[in-house]
Short mmCIF file of C-alpha atoms and ligand atoms in Angstrom, two decimals:
data_model
loop_
_atom_site.label_atom_id
_atom_site.label_comp_id
_atom_site.label_asym_id
_atom_site.label_seq_id
_atom_site.Cartn_x
_atom_site.Cartn_y
_atom_site.Cartn_z
CA MET A 331 12.44 0.43 -26.09
CA ASN A 332 14.23 -2.82 -27.02
CA LYS A 333 12.65 -5.58 -25.40
CA LEU A 334 9.24 -6.90 -26.74
CA ALA A 335 6.15 -5.45 -25.40
CA ASP A 336 3.64 -6.79 -23.07
CA ILE A 337 0.64 -5.99 -25.20
CA GLY A 338 -0.07 -4.37 -28.55
CA LEU A 339 -2.82 -1.52 -28.89
CA ILE A 340 -4.49 -0.63 -32.31
CA GLY A 341 -6.76 2.52 -32.41
CA LEU A 342 -5.45 5.85 -31.09
CA ALA A 343 -8.53 7.46 -30.51
CA VAL A 344 -9.56 9.03 -26.99
CA MET A 345 -10.17 5.58 -25.22
CA GLY A 346 -7.17 4.07 -27.14
CA GLU A 347 -4.64 6.73 -26.07
CA ASN A 348 -5.67 6.99 -22.37
CA LEU A 349 -5.80 3.12 -22.00
CA VAL A 350 -2.02 3.07 -23.42
CA LEU A 351 -1.09 5.37 -20.95
CA ASN A 352 -2.84 3.78 -18.18
CA MET A 353 -1.14 0.45 -18.98
CA GLU A 354 2.29 2.28 -19.24
CA SER A 355 1.81 3.75 -15.80
CA LYS A 356 1.10 0.39 -14.24
CA GLY A 357 4.56 -1.02 -15.73
CA PHE A 358 3.46 -2.62 -18.88
CA SER A 359 5.25 -2.00 -22.23
CA VAL A 360 2.97 -1.31 -25.09
CA ALA A 361 3.45 -1.08 -28.78
CA VAL A 362 0.68 0.82 -30.47
CA TYR A 363 -0.52 1.34 -34.02
CA ASN A 364 -2.97 3.40 -35.84
CA ARG A 365 -4.37 3.59 -39.32
CA SER A 366 -3.45 6.92 -39.87
CA THR A 367 0.18 6.18 -39.03
CA ASP A 368 0.78 10.14 -38.35
CA LYS A 369 -1.25 9.98 -35.20
CA VAL A 370 1.20 7.30 -33.97
CA ASP A 371 3.88 9.50 -34.54
CA LYS A 372 2.31 12.31 -32.71
CA PHE A 373 1.61 10.21 -29.87
CA ILE A 374 4.93 8.91 -29.38
CA GLN A 375 6.24 12.46 -29.75
CA GLY A 376 3.63 13.82 -27.34
CA ARG A 377 1.71 12.20 -24.54
CA GLY A 378 3.80 9.06 -25.32
CA ALA A 379 7.05 10.83 -25.21
CA GLY A 380 9.98 9.37 -22.75
CA LYS A 381 7.49 6.39 -21.76
CA ASN A 382 7.70 2.65 -22.33
CA ILE A 383 5.57 2.91 -25.72
CA LYS A 384 6.79 1.69 -28.99
CA GLY A 385 5.31 3.34 -32.13
CA THR A 386 4.76 0.93 -35.13
CA HIS A 387 3.57 1.83 -38.76
CA SER A 388 2.12 -1.46 -39.85
CA VAL A 389 -0.05 -4.23 -38.33
CA LYS A 390 2.97 -6.69 -39.21
CA GLU A 391 5.16 -4.45 -37.30
CA LEU A 392 2.99 -4.21 -34.38
CA VAL A 393 2.63 -7.80 -33.98
CA ALA A 394 6.21 -8.39 -34.43
CA ALA A 395 6.72 -6.14 -31.66
CA LEU A 396 5.00 -8.19 -29.01
CA GLU A 397 5.83 -10.70 -26.61
CA LYS A 398 4.49 -14.36 -27.08
CA PRO A 399 1.62 -15.30 -26.54
CA ARG A 400 0.93 -12.16 -28.34
CA LYS A 401 -2.23 -9.67 -27.08
CA VAL A 402 -3.32 -7.45 -29.67
CA MET A 403 -5.99 -5.19 -28.58
CA MET A 404 -8.18 -3.22 -30.83
CA LEU A 405 -9.95 0.04 -29.67
CA VAL A 406 -11.57 0.96 -32.97
CA LYS A 407 -14.94 1.70 -34.06
CA ALA A 408 -17.46 -1.05 -33.69
CA GLY A 409 -18.67 -2.91 -36.79
CA ASP A 410 -16.62 -3.60 -40.10
CA PRO A 411 -13.24 -1.92 -38.77
CA VAL A 412 -13.41 -4.61 -36.40
CA ASP A 413 -13.61 -7.59 -38.74
CA SER A 414 -11.24 -5.91 -41.10
CA PHE A 415 -8.50 -5.66 -38.24
CA ILE A 416 -8.95 -9.09 -37.20
CA ASP A 417 -8.32 -10.37 -41.06
CA GLN A 418 -5.27 -7.94 -41.14
CA ILE A 419 -3.90 -9.30 -37.77
CA ILE A 420 -4.38 -13.03 -38.09
CA PRO A 421 -1.69 -13.49 -40.90
CA HIS A 422 1.06 -12.55 -38.45
CA LEU A 423 -0.10 -14.75 -35.44
CA GLU A 424 1.24 -17.77 -34.06
CA LYS A 425 -0.95 -20.61 -32.31
CA GLY A 426 -2.20 -19.37 -28.83
CA ASP A 427 -1.86 -15.69 -29.66
CA ILE A 428 -4.57 -13.28 -28.53
CA ILE A 429 -6.86 -10.85 -30.44
CA ILE A 430 -8.88 -8.60 -27.95
CA ASP A 431 -11.78 -6.17 -29.07
CA GLY A 432 -12.42 -3.52 -26.59
CA GLY A 433 -14.91 -1.64 -28.36
CA ASN A 434 -18.49 -1.32 -27.86
CA SER A 435 -19.05 -4.39 -30.38
CA ASN A 436 -22.57 -6.12 -30.43
CA PHE A 437 -22.23 -9.43 -28.45
CA THR A 438 -23.75 -11.43 -31.35
CA ASP A 439 -20.63 -10.08 -33.57
CA THR A 440 -18.38 -11.05 -30.70
CA ILE A 441 -19.94 -14.64 -30.58
CA ARG A 442 -19.24 -14.89 -34.33
CA ARG A 443 -15.79 -13.57 -33.91
CA THR A 444 -14.73 -15.69 -31.12
CA GLU A 445 -15.93 -18.76 -33.02
CA TYR A 446 -13.77 -17.50 -36.09
CA VAL A 447 -10.69 -16.74 -34.51
CA GLU A 448 -10.70 -19.92 -32.58
CA SER A 449 -11.02 -21.81 -35.63
CA LYS A 450 -7.94 -20.01 -36.93
CA GLY A 451 -6.16 -21.45 -33.91
CA PHE A 452 -5.74 -18.43 -32.06
CA GLN A 453 -8.00 -16.79 -28.96
CA PHE A 454 -10.46 -13.85 -28.68
CA ILE A 455 -11.70 -11.70 -26.05
CA GLY A 456 -14.42 -9.51 -26.28
CA THR A 457 -14.14 -6.98 -23.61
CA GLY A 458 -16.57 -4.04 -22.29
CA VAL A 459 -14.48 -0.81 -21.36
CA SER A 460 -16.39 1.50 -19.68
CA GLY A 461 -15.54 5.12 -17.94
CA GLY A 462 -15.16 7.46 -20.84
CA GLU A 463 -11.81 9.24 -21.49
CA ILE A 464 -10.85 9.81 -17.70
CA GLY A 465 -11.79 6.14 -16.73
CA ALA A 466 -9.50 4.64 -19.42
CA LEU A 467 -6.72 6.77 -18.11
CA ARG A 468 -7.17 6.29 -14.41
CA GLY A 469 -8.94 2.95 -14.21
CA PRO A 470 -12.01 1.89 -16.15
CA SER A 471 -14.41 -0.76 -15.50
CA MET A 472 -13.71 -3.73 -17.62
CA MET A 473 -15.88 -6.76 -18.63
CA PRO A 474 -13.88 -9.42 -20.47
CA GLY A 475 -15.48 -12.45 -22.35
CA GLY A 476 -14.60 -14.88 -25.02
CA SER A 477 -11.73 -17.75 -25.06
CA LYS A 478 -11.36 -18.63 -21.42
CA GLU A 479 -7.90 -20.08 -22.04
CA ALA A 480 -6.88 -16.37 -23.30
CA TRP A 481 -7.78 -14.94 -19.55
CA PRO A 482 -4.77 -15.87 -17.48
CA HIS A 483 -2.64 -14.16 -19.84
CA VAL A 484 -4.52 -10.73 -19.80
CA LYS A 485 -5.64 -10.97 -16.41
CA GLU A 486 -2.78 -9.28 -14.82
CA ILE A 487 -2.75 -6.23 -17.11
CA PHE A 488 -6.80 -5.67 -17.34
CA GLN A 489 -6.72 -6.19 -13.20
CA SER A 490 -3.96 -3.48 -13.04
CA VAL A 491 -5.36 -0.95 -15.15
CA SER A 492 -8.88 -1.28 -14.11
CA ALA A 493 -10.83 0.84 -11.17
CA LYS A 494 -10.67 -0.54 -7.61
CA VAL A 495 -13.25 -0.47 -5.02
CA ASP A 496 -13.08 -1.62 -1.45
CA GLY A 497 -9.38 -1.15 -0.83
CA GLY A 498 -8.11 -2.67 -3.93
CA VAL A 499 -10.82 -5.04 -5.48
CA PRO A 500 -10.40 -4.83 -9.26
CA CYS A 501 -13.73 -3.83 -11.28
CA CYS A 502 -12.79 -6.40 -13.71
CA ASP A 503 -13.25 -10.18 -13.83
CA TRP A 504 -13.82 -12.92 -16.47
CA VAL A 505 -17.55 -12.59 -17.43
CA GLY A 506 -17.96 -15.71 -19.55
CA ALA A 507 -17.71 -17.36 -22.85
CA ASP A 508 -17.84 -15.80 -26.36
CA GLY A 509 -20.19 -12.74 -26.09
CA ALA A 510 -20.66 -12.40 -22.55
CA GLY A 511 -18.42 -9.48 -21.78
CA HIS A 512 -19.90 -7.34 -24.75
CA TYR A 513 -23.42 -8.53 -23.32
CA VAL A 514 -22.72 -7.20 -19.93
CA LYS A 515 -21.29 -4.03 -21.35
CA MET A 516 -24.58 -3.57 -23.40
CA ILE A 517 -26.64 -3.95 -20.34
CA HIS A 518 -24.55 -1.44 -18.64
CA ASN A 519 -25.30 0.90 -21.37
CA GLY A 520 -28.88 0.26 -21.27
CA ILE A 521 -28.92 1.14 -17.41
CA GLU A 522 -26.81 4.17 -18.22
CA TYR A 523 -29.46 5.32 -20.99
CA GLY A 524 -32.17 4.74 -18.06
CA ASP A 525 -30.41 6.53 -15.33
CA MET A 526 -30.06 9.44 -17.65
CA GLN A 527 -33.30 9.51 -18.70
CA ILE A 528 -34.42 9.65 -15.07
CA ILE A 529 -32.29 12.36 -14.29
CA THR A 530 -33.66 14.43 -17.17
CA GLU A 531 -37.08 13.86 -16.13
CA ALA A 532 -36.18 14.81 -12.40
CA TYR A 533 -34.73 18.10 -14.08
CA GLN A 534 -37.53 18.98 -16.22
CA PHE A 535 -39.99 18.49 -13.09
CA MET A 536 -37.77 20.88 -11.05
CA LYS A 537 -37.67 23.34 -13.63
CA ASP A 538 -41.21 23.29 -15.04
CA VAL A 539 -43.25 22.42 -11.93
CA LEU A 540 -41.36 23.41 -9.16
CA LYS A 541 -39.86 26.31 -10.89
CA MET A 542 -36.47 26.08 -9.57
CA ASP A 543 -33.63 27.73 -10.85
CA TYR A 544 -30.24 26.36 -11.99
CA ASP A 545 -28.34 27.28 -8.94
CA GLU A 546 -31.20 25.50 -6.61
CA MET A 547 -31.31 22.39 -9.12
CA HIS A 548 -27.35 22.35 -8.91
CA GLU A 549 -27.85 22.20 -5.23
CA THR A 550 -30.42 19.67 -4.76
CA PHE A 551 -28.54 17.10 -7.28
CA LYS A 552 -25.38 17.89 -5.00
CA LYS A 553 -27.23 17.02 -2.03
CA TRP A 554 -28.79 13.78 -3.68
CA ASN A 555 -25.15 12.77 -4.22
CA THR A 556 -24.46 12.48 -0.55
CA GLY A 557 -27.22 9.84 0.19
CA GLU A 558 -28.74 6.77 -1.59
CA LEU A 559 -28.60 8.30 -4.94
CA ASP A 560 -24.85 8.60 -4.65
CA SER A 561 -23.49 8.06 -8.13
CA TYR A 562 -21.39 9.54 -10.91
CA LEU A 563 -24.28 10.36 -13.24
CA ILE A 564 -25.78 12.32 -10.26
CA GLU A 565 -22.31 14.01 -9.51
CA ILE A 566 -21.68 15.28 -13.06
CA THR A 567 -25.40 16.38 -13.53
CA ALA A 568 -24.84 18.81 -10.33
CA ASP A 569 -21.82 20.13 -12.12
CA ILE A 570 -23.35 20.49 -15.52
CA LEU A 571 -26.29 22.51 -13.92
CA ALA A 572 -23.82 24.99 -12.28
CA TYR A 573 -21.75 25.32 -15.63
CA LYS A 574 -22.37 28.78 -17.27
CA ASP A 575 -21.70 29.91 -20.81
CA GLU A 576 -19.60 32.91 -21.37
CA ASP A 577 -22.40 35.45 -21.15
CA GLY A 578 -23.48 33.90 -17.60
CA ALA A 579 -26.29 31.95 -18.70
CA PRO A 580 -26.60 28.17 -17.74
CA MET A 581 -25.01 26.17 -20.62
CA VAL A 582 -27.49 23.59 -20.57
CA GLU A 583 -30.21 26.25 -21.77
CA LYS A 584 -28.03 26.77 -25.19
CA ILE A 585 -27.68 23.07 -25.93
CA LEU A 586 -30.12 21.78 -28.44
CA ASP A 587 -32.71 19.12 -27.19
CA THR A 588 -32.25 16.28 -29.36
CA ALA A 589 -30.30 13.23 -28.00
CA GLY A 590 -27.86 11.10 -29.89
CA GLN A 591 -27.01 7.74 -29.42
CA LYS A 592 -24.38 4.93 -30.87
CA GLY A 593 -26.90 2.03 -30.45
CA THR A 594 -26.19 0.05 -27.35
CA GLY A 595 -29.28 1.40 -25.79
CA LYS A 596 -31.25 0.18 -28.82
CA TRP A 597 -29.51 -3.35 -28.59
CA THR A 598 -30.42 -3.68 -25.26
CA GLY A 599 -34.13 -2.93 -26.06
CA ILE A 600 -34.32 -5.18 -28.91
CA GLU A 601 -32.45 -8.15 -26.83
CA ALA A 602 -35.17 -7.83 -24.20
CA MET A 603 -37.84 -8.18 -26.95
CA HIS A 604 -35.98 -11.38 -28.15
CA LEU A 605 -35.77 -12.90 -24.66
CA GLY A 606 -39.45 -11.58 -23.63
CA VAL A 607 -37.99 -9.52 -20.65
CA PRO A 608 -40.17 -6.62 -19.55
CA LEU A 609 -37.54 -3.87 -19.73
CA THR A 610 -39.84 -0.97 -19.88
CA LEU A 611 -37.59 1.68 -18.48
CA ILE A 612 -34.60 1.11 -20.81
CA ALA A 613 -36.86 0.90 -23.78
CA GLU A 614 -38.57 4.22 -22.71
CA SER A 615 -35.38 5.83 -22.28
CA VAL A 616 -34.36 4.58 -25.94
CA PHE A 617 -37.84 6.00 -27.27
CA SER A 618 -37.31 9.35 -25.52
CA ARG A 619 -34.07 9.96 -27.61
CA PHE A 620 -35.99 9.11 -30.54
CA LEU A 621 -38.69 11.36 -29.46
CA SER A 622 -36.08 14.03 -28.84
CA ALA A 623 -34.67 13.67 -31.99
CA GLN A 624 -37.86 14.41 -34.00
CA LEU A 625 -37.39 18.27 -33.28
CA ASP A 626 -39.43 19.47 -36.49
CA LEU A 627 -42.68 17.28 -35.71
CA ARG A 628 -42.21 18.06 -31.98
CA ASP A 629 -42.20 21.86 -33.09
CA GLN A 630 -45.29 21.38 -35.37
CA ALA A 631 -47.36 19.76 -32.66
CA SER A 632 -46.06 22.43 -30.11
CA GLN A 633 -48.14 24.90 -32.21
CA VAL A 634 -51.15 22.60 -32.62
CA PHE A 635 -51.77 21.55 -28.97
CA GLN A 636 -52.15 23.71 -25.96
CA ALA A 637 -50.02 22.47 -23.04
CA PRO A 638 -51.95 22.19 -19.62
CA GLU A 639 -51.32 25.40 -17.46
CA ILE A 640 -49.00 24.35 -14.71
CA THR A 641 -50.67 24.59 -11.32
CA PHE A 642 -48.53 23.10 -8.63
CA GLU A 643 -49.04 25.10 -5.37
CA GLY A 644 -47.96 22.52 -2.80
CA ASP A 645 -44.91 22.33 -0.72
CA LYS A 646 -41.96 22.38 -2.79
CA GLU A 647 -39.65 21.05 -0.22
CA GLU A 648 -42.19 17.95 0.09
CA MET A 649 -42.43 17.55 -3.29
CA LEU A 650 -38.49 17.42 -3.82
CA GLU A 651 -38.27 14.79 -1.28
CA ASN A 652 -41.04 13.03 -3.39
CA LEU A 653 -39.30 13.35 -6.47
CA LYS A 654 -36.13 11.94 -4.84
CA MET A 655 -37.98 8.89 -4.02
CA ALA A 656 -39.40 8.58 -7.48
CA VAL A 657 -35.89 9.05 -9.03
CA TYR A 658 -34.77 6.02 -6.63
CA GLY A 659 -37.91 3.72 -7.04
CA ALA A 660 -37.59 4.39 -11.01
CA LYS A 661 -33.63 3.46 -10.46
CA LEU A 662 -34.60 0.24 -8.42
CA ILE A 663 -37.11 -0.88 -11.18
CA SER A 664 -34.55 -0.07 -13.94
CA TYR A 665 -31.59 -2.22 -12.20
CA ALA A 666 -34.14 -5.17 -11.57
CA GLN A 667 -35.26 -4.99 -14.98
CA GLY A 668 -31.63 -4.96 -16.46
CA TYR A 669 -30.69 -7.85 -14.07
CA ASN A 670 -33.92 -9.88 -14.94
CA LEU A 671 -32.65 -9.68 -18.66
CA LEU A 672 -29.09 -10.75 -17.76
CA MET A 673 -30.74 -13.92 -15.72
CA GLU A 674 -32.59 -14.83 -18.89
CA ALA A 675 -29.51 -14.44 -21.31
CA SER A 676 -27.41 -16.47 -19.00
CA LYS A 677 -29.64 -19.12 -19.66
CA GLU A 678 -30.45 -18.80 -23.15
CA TYR A 679 -26.50 -18.37 -24.01
CA ASN A 680 -25.34 -20.89 -21.46
CA TRP A 681 -23.02 -18.26 -19.75
CA ASP A 682 -23.57 -19.05 -16.02
CA LEU A 683 -23.19 -15.32 -15.47
CA LYS A 684 -22.22 -14.23 -11.69
CA TYR A 685 -24.40 -11.33 -10.59
CA GLY A 686 -22.86 -10.24 -7.76
CA ASP A 687 -19.45 -9.92 -9.42
CA ILE A 688 -21.12 -8.08 -12.44
CA ALA A 689 -22.43 -5.43 -9.81
CA LEU A 690 -18.85 -5.31 -8.61
CA MET A 691 -17.30 -4.77 -11.95
CA TRP A 692 -19.78 -1.97 -12.28
CA ARG A 693 -19.08 -0.45 -8.69
CA GLY A 694 -16.00 1.88 -10.02
CA GLY A 695 -14.75 3.22 -13.01
CA CYS A 696 -17.70 3.01 -15.15
CA ILE A 697 -20.52 5.40 -15.97
CA ILE A 698 -23.06 3.79 -13.86
CA ARG A 699 -20.98 3.62 -10.97
CA SER A 700 -22.60 4.25 -7.79
CA ALA A 701 -23.24 3.48 -3.96
CA PHE A 702 -26.38 1.11 -4.97
CA LEU A 703 -24.65 -1.23 -6.91
CA GLY A 704 -22.86 -2.34 -3.56
CA ASP A 705 -26.30 -3.16 -2.35
CA ILE A 706 -26.92 -5.28 -5.44
CA LYS A 707 -23.81 -7.16 -4.61
CA LYS A 708 -24.96 -7.86 -1.20
CA ALA A 709 -28.07 -9.11 -2.40
CA PHE A 710 -26.78 -11.59 -4.75
CA ASP A 711 -23.88 -12.47 -2.04
CA LYS A 712 -26.69 -13.25 0.24
CA ASN A 713 -28.68 -15.32 -2.32
CA PRO A 714 -26.71 -16.30 -5.70
CA SER A 715 -30.02 -17.62 -7.00
CA LEU A 716 -32.27 -14.81 -6.32
CA PRO A 717 -35.08 -14.81 -8.78
CA HIS A 718 -35.54 -11.05 -9.09
CA LEU A 719 -34.04 -8.09 -7.22
CA LEU A 720 -36.96 -6.77 -5.81
CA LEU A 721 -37.51 -10.11 -3.91
CA ASP A 722 -34.39 -9.40 -2.08
CA ASP A 723 -35.32 -7.82 1.34
CA PHE A 724 -33.32 -4.66 1.09
CA PHE A 725 -34.98 -3.84 -2.42
CA LYS A 726 -38.35 -4.82 -1.02
CA GLU A 727 -38.18 -2.65 1.57
CA LYS A 728 -36.73 0.40 -0.40
CA VAL A 729 -39.04 0.01 -3.23
CA GLN A 730 -42.23 0.15 -0.54
CA LYS A 731 -40.53 3.34 1.07
CA ALA A 732 -40.34 5.03 -2.65
CA GLN A 733 -43.85 4.24 -3.47
CA PRO A 734 -45.87 7.09 -1.82
CA GLY A 735 -43.74 9.96 -3.37
CA TRP A 736 -43.18 8.15 -6.48
CA ARG A 737 -46.94 8.20 -7.09
CA LYS A 738 -47.53 11.68 -6.20
CA VAL A 739 -44.66 13.09 -8.61
CA CYS A 740 -46.27 10.85 -11.43
CA ALA A 741 -49.64 12.34 -10.37
CA VAL A 742 -48.62 15.73 -10.46
CA ALA A 743 -46.48 15.48 -13.77
CA VAL A 744 -49.37 13.83 -15.65
CA THR A 745 -51.89 16.33 -14.31
CA ASN A 746 -49.59 19.40 -15.54
CA GLY A 747 -48.64 17.67 -18.65
CA ILE A 748 -44.79 17.12 -18.12
CA PRO A 749 -43.41 13.90 -19.62
CA VAL A 750 -42.29 11.29 -17.28
CA PRO A 751 -42.09 8.42 -19.45
CA SER A 752 -39.20 6.43 -17.32
CA LEU A 753 -40.83 7.33 -13.86
CA SER A 754 -44.23 6.05 -14.98
CA ALA A 755 -43.42 3.39 -16.83
CA SER A 756 -41.49 2.11 -13.98
CA LEU A 757 -44.26 2.40 -11.65
CA ALA A 758 -46.70 0.71 -13.96
CA TYR A 759 -44.10 -2.01 -14.20
CA PHE A 760 -44.11 -2.38 -10.52
CA ASP A 761 -47.73 -2.20 -10.31
CA GLY A 762 -48.00 -5.15 -12.69
CA PHE A 763 -45.02 -7.23 -11.08
CA ARG A 764 -46.66 -7.03 -7.62
CA SER A 765 -50.26 -7.94 -8.97
CA LYS A 766 -51.11 -11.61 -8.65
CA ARG A 767 -53.95 -11.12 -11.26
CA LEU A 768 -53.72 -8.88 -14.24
CA PRO A 769 -56.43 -8.37 -17.20
CA ALA A 770 -54.37 -11.03 -19.56
CA ASN A 771 -57.58 -13.26 -18.82
CA LEU A 772 -59.31 -10.87 -21.15
CA LEU A 773 -56.65 -10.78 -23.37
CA GLN A 774 -56.59 -14.45 -23.85
CA ALA A 775 -60.45 -14.55 -24.52
CA GLN A 776 -59.98 -11.99 -27.16
CA ARG A 777 -57.14 -14.13 -28.85
CA ASP A 778 -59.62 -17.14 -28.46
CA TYR A 779 -62.58 -15.08 -29.83
CA PHE A 780 -61.31 -14.11 -32.79
CA GLY A 781 -58.50 -16.59 -33.71
CA ALA A 782 -59.37 -19.86 -31.73
CA HIS A 783 -55.83 -19.34 -30.07
CA THR A 784 -57.21 -20.96 -27.03
CA TYR A 785 -56.93 -20.37 -23.29
CA GLU A 786 -55.80 -22.06 -20.15
CA ARG A 787 -58.29 -21.97 -17.15
CA THR A 788 -57.93 -21.09 -13.60
CA ASP A 789 -59.75 -24.06 -12.36
CA ARG A 790 -57.88 -26.58 -14.22
CA PRO A 791 -53.82 -27.66 -14.36
CA ARG A 792 -51.40 -25.61 -16.28
CA GLY A 793 -50.83 -27.23 -19.79
CA GLU A 794 -54.49 -27.71 -20.72
CA PHE A 795 -55.88 -25.74 -23.62
CA PHE A 796 -59.59 -24.74 -23.97
CA HIS A 797 -61.23 -23.17 -26.63
CA THR A 798 -64.94 -21.48 -26.61
CA ASN A 799 -67.16 -20.99 -29.24
CA TRP A 800 -67.94 -17.34 -28.43
CA THR A 801 -70.30 -16.62 -31.25
CA GLY A 802 -71.89 -20.04 -31.97
CA GLU A 803 -70.88 -19.87 -35.38
CA GLY A 804 -67.07 -21.09 -35.15
CA ALA A 805 -66.00 -24.56 -35.71
CA ASP A 806 -63.94 -26.87 -33.46
CA THR A 807 -60.82 -26.41 -35.05
CA VAL A 808 -58.21 -24.39 -32.68
CA SER A 809 -55.15 -22.78 -33.50
CA THR A 810 -51.82 -24.21 -32.26
CA ALA A 811 -51.52 -23.33 -28.62
CA TYR A 812 -47.66 -21.99 -29.04
CA ASN A 813 -45.78 -19.24 -27.53
CA SER A 814 -43.26 -16.98 -29.05
C1 6PG B 1449 -18.99 3.78 -21.22
C2 6PG B 1449 -20.09 4.41 -22.26
C3 6PG B 1449 -19.73 4.49 -23.51
C4 6PG B 1449 -20.85 5.10 -24.45
C5 6PG B 1449 -21.11 6.39 -24.49
C6 6PG B 1449 -22.16 6.96 -25.73
O1 6PG B 1449 -19.20 2.96 -20.76
O2 6PG B 1449 -17.81 4.69 -20.98
O3 6PG B 1449 -21.25 3.61 -22.04
O4 6PG B 1449 -19.39 3.19 -24.07
O5 6PG B 1449 -20.44 4.85 -25.75
O6 6PG B 1449 -21.52 6.57 -23.38
O7 6PG B 1449 -23.24 6.22 -25.64
P1 6PG B 1449 -24.39 6.75 -26.64
O8 6PG B 1449 -23.83 7.51 -27.58
O9 6PG B 1449 -24.91 5.75 -27.22
O10 6PG B 1449 -25.01 7.69 -25.51
#
């Protein structure tokens, strides 16, 4: 490869290697660099052999191998390595060159890095890349944000390598300024945590309440994947449940029940707290991973507390249908909550997010890809300023339809001592969401009673604050009526 390369890539781990091969297969020449340079040589002699890929042994050599404006993409571990590489790349750049971070970086870092790189006269893109190993190779979902002027220079490469839906629409478009791309990827991951948690609760319900064996569970998920729950995560769950270990036992049974996490779900929960958005399902799914990780404590508690005896004697097929509705209902809530957070973030960070386009970016390639995202896209196409997904006619009807079965599943689970945190928290959210009046009146009275925090009245205009001397002993001084 003698001519200059279209793009440079740093980081030849699983995602990096596969993305390079994907780019090359779409006709782009790529220069690659990795901190341990033996990996570069191995790649060039192995999977990269005979391809339009140039191996380099230093950041300087990598940058010198690129066509201008230079595009240097990093697929390295989020955190300090990203900052370190930015500082190594910058001395070799010229005005207008572009640095791209394709890792799972925290959006606040991406906001800071965009400002920093721009202050040096260059451009920065922070892009979400979803789809794991296979996605990176065959077509991931990509969510770029950052320096807007950089987008036309990478658009062709990104949209060529990304997944396509509906006969060729790329699952990649410009998301917005500074950290917008990584924010949308963070929400994607939060939703991924939620979907996975919902599925695991359904699995436990099938196994422990309905006493289904692995083959039955496999068949059920396979069937679910042909209807409204059609999605990548349901599809792989069906595969996983059918997988047997060497001794013929279900592989899943041999796996320790302690969930890992790299942090993006937790960031989503923290961000929901920060912006005051009730993101209960995703938060529960993060907490459930924490609880699963407390193996020793759970072991001790299991010896102290007796589990209720499981007494389900109803119609199994009927309950399975209810379970499907519970999964669907919870999923509706999860996405509605995720979009609620996106809407608040769009205002807070001035991003002007395009909600339908985001659904389209998630329709293919990524871990949460599903038929369902097509319905979300339609809802926002119909009404781009829809205030909440559940207020769209389609979602309204679906959530109504899911209710009866969903309630029955939660009731049976609670009676039988089966934890269903995401199925039940989402139902509780729905019941709160559809309530014109909540018991927060009493809460306000309590705040006013002990701290003179004041309250507003139902029979007076909003914005007027009152205090009652509940005990007859308090003074007239009230606390400031500000809300965090
Ligand atoms: C994706 C995934 C990916 C994520 C892993 C692991 O979109 O391809 O979201 O980015 O890092 O799924 O996440 P946890 O280790 O936090 O479960």
